[in-house]
Short mmCIF file of C-alpha atoms in Angstrom, two decimals:
data_model
loop_
_atom_site.label_atom_id
_atom_site.label_comp_id
_atom_site.label_asym_id
_atom_site.label_seq_id
_atom_site.Cartn_x
_atom_site.Cartn_y
_atom_site.Cartn_z
CA UNK A 1 17.84 -1.53 -18.87
CA UNK A 2 20.37 -3.87 -20.45
CA UNK A 3 18.75 -7.31 -20.15
CA UNK A 4 22.12 -8.79 -19.18
CA UNK A 5 22.13 -6.82 -15.94
CA UNK A 6 19.72 -9.13 -14.17
CA UNK A 7 22.29 -11.93 -14.24
CA UNK A 8 25.21 -9.82 -13.00
CA UNK A 9 26.98 -10.67 -9.74
CA UNK A 10 26.57 -8.03 -7.03
CA UNK A 11 30.03 -6.55 -7.43
CA UNK A 12 29.37 -5.95 -11.13
CA UNK A 13 26.41 -3.66 -10.56
CA UNK A 14 27.15 0.06 -10.74
CA UNK A 15 25.25 3.03 -9.35
CA UNK A 16 24.18 3.75 -12.95
CA UNK A 17 22.79 0.22 -13.25
CA UNK A 18 20.79 0.60 -10.03
CA UNK A 19 19.26 3.88 -11.19
CA UNK A 20 18.43 2.31 -14.55
CA UNK A 21 16.67 -0.60 -12.85
CA UNK A 22 14.07 1.81 -11.45
CA UNK A 23 12.98 2.55 -15.04
CA UNK A 24 12.88 -1.07 -16.15
CA UNK A 25 9.63 -3.03 -16.69
CA UNK A 26 8.36 -4.76 -13.56
CA UNK A 27 9.20 -8.23 -14.88
CA UNK A 28 12.83 -7.18 -15.38
CA UNK A 29 12.92 -5.54 -11.96
CA UNK A 30 11.62 -8.74 -10.36
CA UNK A 31 14.23 -10.91 -12.09
CA UNK A 32 17.06 -8.54 -11.17
CA UNK A 33 15.92 -8.26 -7.56
CA UNK A 34 16.00 -12.04 -7.16
CA UNK A 35 19.67 -12.06 -8.17
CA UNK A 36 20.49 -9.01 -6.07
CA UNK A 37 18.86 -10.48 -2.98
CA UNK A 38 20.68 -13.76 -3.43
CA UNK A 39 23.96 -11.84 -3.48
CA UNK A 40 23.00 -9.59 -0.57
CA UNK A 41 22.26 -12.67 1.56
CA UNK A 42 25.99 -13.39 1.50
CA UNK A 43 26.81 -10.03 3.11
CA UNK A 44 26.42 -9.04 6.73
CA UNK A 45 24.20 -6.12 7.75
CA UNK A 46 26.95 -3.51 7.75
CA UNK A 47 28.22 -4.66 4.35
CA UNK A 48 24.69 -4.39 2.93
CA UNK A 49 24.39 -0.84 4.24
CA UNK A 50 27.81 0.11 2.88
CA UNK A 51 26.83 -1.31 -0.52
CA UNK A 52 23.55 0.62 -0.45
CA UNK A 53 25.26 3.93 0.24
CA UNK A 54 27.73 3.28 -2.55
CA UNK A 55 25.39 1.99 -5.24
CA UNK A 56 21.76 2.81 -4.45
CA UNK A 57 20.44 6.27 -5.33
CA UNK A 58 20.26 9.01 -2.71
CA UNK A 59 18.96 10.56 -0.72
CA UNK A 60 19.23 7.80 1.90
CA UNK A 61 17.08 7.86 5.06
CA UNK A 62 16.30 5.50 7.92
CA UNK A 63 12.81 5.41 9.38
CA UNK A 64 12.56 4.58 13.07
CA UNK A 65 9.72 4.30 15.55
CA UNK A 66 12.28 4.25 18.39
CA UNK A 67 10.80 0.96 19.49
CA UNK A 68 12.22 -1.83 21.63
CA UNK A 69 15.29 -2.64 19.49
CA UNK A 70 15.59 0.64 17.57
CA UNK A 71 19.17 1.24 18.66
CA UNK A 72 20.37 -1.59 16.40
CA UNK A 73 19.48 0.03 13.08
CA UNK A 74 20.25 3.52 14.33
CA UNK A 75 23.74 2.36 15.23
CA UNK A 76 24.35 0.29 12.09
CA UNK A 77 23.32 3.00 9.64
CA UNK A 78 24.95 5.95 11.36
CA UNK A 79 28.18 3.98 11.79
CA UNK A 80 28.37 3.86 7.99
CA UNK A 81 27.04 7.38 7.36
CA UNK A 82 26.81 9.53 10.48
CA UNK A 83 24.51 12.23 9.09
CA UNK A 84 21.85 9.96 7.64
CA UNK A 85 18.45 11.59 8.26
CA UNK A 86 16.34 9.60 10.73
CA UNK A 87 12.61 9.93 10.06
CA UNK A 88 10.18 9.62 12.96
CA UNK A 89 6.42 9.80 12.51
CA UNK A 90 5.19 11.17 15.83
CA UNK A 91 1.52 10.40 16.46
CA UNK A 92 1.36 12.41 19.68
CA UNK A 93 0.37 9.22 21.52
CA UNK A 94 3.82 7.76 22.16
CA UNK A 95 4.78 6.63 25.65
CA UNK A 96 6.61 9.15 27.83
CA UNK A 97 9.37 6.54 27.98
CA UNK A 98 9.59 6.62 24.18
CA UNK A 99 10.05 10.37 24.04
CA UNK A 100 12.80 10.15 26.66
CA UNK A 101 14.38 7.23 24.75
CA UNK A 102 14.40 9.36 21.60
CA UNK A 103 16.17 12.16 23.44
CA UNK A 104 18.71 9.69 24.84
CA UNK A 105 19.56 8.12 21.47
CA UNK A 106 19.62 11.44 19.60
CA UNK A 107 22.23 12.73 22.02
CA UNK A 108 24.20 9.50 22.32
CA UNK A 109 24.38 8.74 18.57
CA UNK A 110 24.29 12.39 17.36
CA UNK A 111 21.25 11.62 15.21
CA UNK A 112 19.93 13.93 12.50
CA UNK A 113 16.31 13.49 13.52
CA UNK A 114 13.50 14.57 11.18
CA UNK A 115 10.08 14.55 12.86
CA UNK A 116 6.88 14.38 10.84
CA UNK A 117 3.36 14.61 12.24
CA UNK A 118 -0.21 14.73 11.05
CA UNK A 119 -1.45 18.18 10.12
CA UNK A 120 -4.31 17.47 12.55
CA UNK A 121 -3.33 17.45 16.22
CA UNK A 122 -4.30 14.49 18.39
CA UNK A 123 -6.89 16.61 20.22
CA UNK A 124 -8.43 17.83 16.97
CA UNK A 125 -8.62 14.29 15.62
CA UNK A 126 -10.47 13.09 18.71
CA UNK A 127 -12.87 16.02 18.46
CA UNK A 128 -13.61 15.15 14.83
CA UNK A 129 -13.61 11.36 14.89
CA UNK A 130 -13.53 10.19 18.48
CA UNK A 131 -10.93 7.62 19.46
CA UNK A 132 -10.41 5.93 16.11
CA UNK A 133 -8.37 3.04 17.55
CA UNK A 134 -11.51 1.90 19.39
CA UNK A 135 -13.58 1.79 16.20
CA UNK A 136 -12.49 -1.55 14.77
CA UNK A 137 -10.36 -2.14 11.70
CA UNK A 138 -11.92 0.71 9.74
CA UNK A 139 -11.19 3.20 12.49
CA UNK A 140 -7.65 1.87 12.88
CA UNK A 141 -7.05 2.19 9.15
CA UNK A 142 -8.11 5.85 9.18
CA UNK A 143 -6.03 6.55 12.30
CA UNK A 144 -2.96 5.01 10.71
CA UNK A 145 -3.43 6.85 7.41
CA UNK A 146 -3.70 10.18 9.23
CA UNK A 147 -0.87 9.67 11.72
CA UNK A 148 1.60 7.35 10.03
CA UNK A 149 1.10 6.81 6.31
CA UNK A 150 0.52 10.42 5.22
CA UNK A 151 3.34 11.86 7.38
CA UNK A 152 5.74 9.20 6.04
CA UNK A 153 4.72 9.86 2.46
CA UNK A 154 5.35 13.56 3.08
CA UNK A 155 8.75 12.76 4.62
CA UNK A 156 9.83 10.64 1.64
CA UNK A 157 8.75 13.37 -0.77
CA UNK A 158 10.29 16.29 1.13
CA UNK A 159 13.55 14.45 1.77
CA UNK A 160 13.60 13.37 -1.91
CA UNK A 161 14.39 9.84 -0.82
CA UNK A 162 15.97 7.41 -3.27
CA UNK A 163 16.77 4.69 -0.71
CA UNK A 164 14.80 3.95 2.44
CA UNK A 165 16.33 1.84 5.22
CA UNK A 166 14.08 0.15 7.78
CA UNK A 167 14.55 -2.37 10.56
CA UNK A 168 11.76 -4.86 9.80
CA UNK A 169 12.54 -8.50 10.60
CA UNK A 170 10.96 -11.83 9.62
CA UNK A 171 10.36 -12.97 13.21
CA UNK A 172 8.31 -9.92 14.15
CA UNK A 173 5.09 -10.96 12.42
CA UNK A 174 3.59 -13.37 9.91
CA UNK A 175 3.13 -10.40 7.57
CA UNK A 176 6.92 -9.94 7.50
CA UNK A 177 8.05 -13.54 7.08
CA UNK A 178 8.77 -13.28 3.34
CA UNK A 179 10.16 -9.76 3.10
CA UNK A 180 13.32 -9.45 0.97
CA UNK A 181 16.45 -7.55 1.87
CA UNK A 182 16.00 -5.23 -1.11
CA UNK A 183 12.82 -4.17 -2.88
CA UNK A 184 11.62 -1.45 -5.21
CA UNK A 185 8.70 0.70 -4.11
CA UNK A 186 7.69 3.06 -6.87
CA UNK A 187 10.68 5.27 -7.64
CA UNK A 188 12.83 4.27 -4.68
CA UNK A 189 14.62 1.32 -3.13
CA UNK A 190 13.75 -0.06 0.28
CA UNK A 191 16.43 -2.00 2.14
CA UNK A 192 15.97 -4.15 5.24
CA UNK A 193 19.55 -4.95 6.29
CA UNK A 194 18.65 -7.04 9.36
CA UNK A 195 15.53 -8.70 7.99
CA UNK A 196 16.66 -12.24 8.88
CA UNK A 197 18.04 -11.38 12.32
CA UNK A 198 16.63 -13.30 15.27
CA UNK A 199 15.93 -11.79 18.67
CA UNK A 200 19.13 -13.48 19.84
CA UNK A 201 21.13 -11.73 17.12
CA UNK A 202 19.61 -8.40 18.11
CA UNK A 203 20.41 -8.99 21.77
CA UNK A 204 24.01 -9.90 20.95
CA UNK A 205 24.48 -6.74 18.88
CA UNK A 206 23.00 -4.48 21.54
CA UNK A 207 25.06 -6.11 24.26
CA UNK A 208 28.35 -6.12 22.38
CA UNK A 209 27.91 -2.45 21.42
CA UNK A 210 26.68 -1.35 24.85
CA UNK A 211 23.40 -0.12 23.40
CA UNK A 212 20.09 0.06 25.29
CA UNK A 213 16.75 -1.56 24.72
CA UNK A 214 13.71 0.70 24.97
CA UNK A 215 13.01 1.18 28.72
CA UNK A 216 9.63 -0.61 28.45
CA UNK A 217 11.50 -3.81 27.58
CA UNK A 218 11.95 -4.32 31.30
CA UNK A 219 8.16 -4.20 31.74
CA UNK A 220 7.52 -7.03 29.28
CA UNK A 221 6.95 -5.06 26.07
CA UNK A 222 8.39 -6.67 22.95
CA UNK A 223 6.93 -4.11 20.54
CA UNK A 224 6.08 -0.51 21.37
CA UNK A 225 4.06 2.03 19.42
CA UNK A 226 1.24 4.20 20.75
CA UNK A 227 0.05 4.00 24.34
CA UNK A 228 -3.42 2.90 23.25
CA UNK A 229 -2.27 0.14 20.90
CA UNK A 230 0.65 -1.55 22.69
CA UNK A 231 0.63 -4.03 25.54
CA UNK A 232 3.18 -6.27 27.27
CA UNK A 233 3.66 -9.81 26.09
CA UNK A 234 1.76 -12.30 28.21
CA UNK A 235 1.45 -16.08 28.22
CA UNK A 236 0.01 -17.44 24.99
CA UNK A 237 0.57 -14.24 22.99
CA UNK A 238 2.78 -13.78 19.94
CA UNK A 239 4.69 -10.55 19.34
CA UNK A 240 2.13 -9.37 16.80
CA UNK A 241 -0.71 -9.96 19.29
CA UNK A 242 0.72 -7.18 21.46
CA UNK A 243 -0.16 -4.47 18.92
CA UNK A 244 -3.57 -3.03 18.01
CA UNK A 245 -5.35 -5.41 20.40
CA UNK A 246 -4.34 -8.30 18.15
CA UNK A 247 -6.52 -6.99 15.30
CA UNK A 248 -3.54 -6.39 13.01
CA UNK A 249 0.23 -5.99 13.08
CA UNK A 250 1.00 -3.43 10.39
CA UNK A 251 0.13 0.24 10.73
CA UNK A 252 0.30 0.78 6.99
CA UNK A 253 3.63 2.61 7.02
CA UNK A 254 5.40 -0.44 5.59
CA UNK A 255 2.64 -2.15 3.62
CA UNK A 256 1.04 0.85 1.88
CA UNK A 257 4.09 2.90 0.85
#
């Protein structure tokens, strides 16, 4: 990579430059990403997504768990590019409300949904290992590798993904407080267009665009995953306490890939 690229303003970067950055030494990538993120901070979420589709390598996908505020990213990305593949890792343990929410949003937003699952069914896993989510951090780690990490790795490979959009935000957990808008993970870019959005910003977007929260929002859930690892927010709890019995926040999908 031309060493002068890392000091370029955002508008001076070309698609060729962004592909070349993937082959640069890590120290050059880090320096360039600092400048790119500083420039991206000046854009709104839709402008970041538009820039990504124009300059970041394809294929582009959005991963979604169809959680409480999933409609925000689904709307933002598909407004820019309607046929963006939406990757869902289905564990087989989602709430019935989640499956119905998926159906609702797929129809309403005309989503190109790509569903990936473990090669082991939920019943087969329980026969082999028991209920892994009840077996402490080690059991949770194995459960997440089988049901979330491996299916997502397969999705990224099969879809030949060059740019991965996700809806992670700083306020969701301490593990997400320092996430950048744009990062490089191996041979692909990962973009978090709404990473600095507050819950108020999310609410305003959903309201102004007549988009729904997940139906369990009305029952006090602020984060929804599997039935066995999600609970409503109660007094004294933080958002991350409502997942995995407070043992951890991340399933591995975003911190191992």
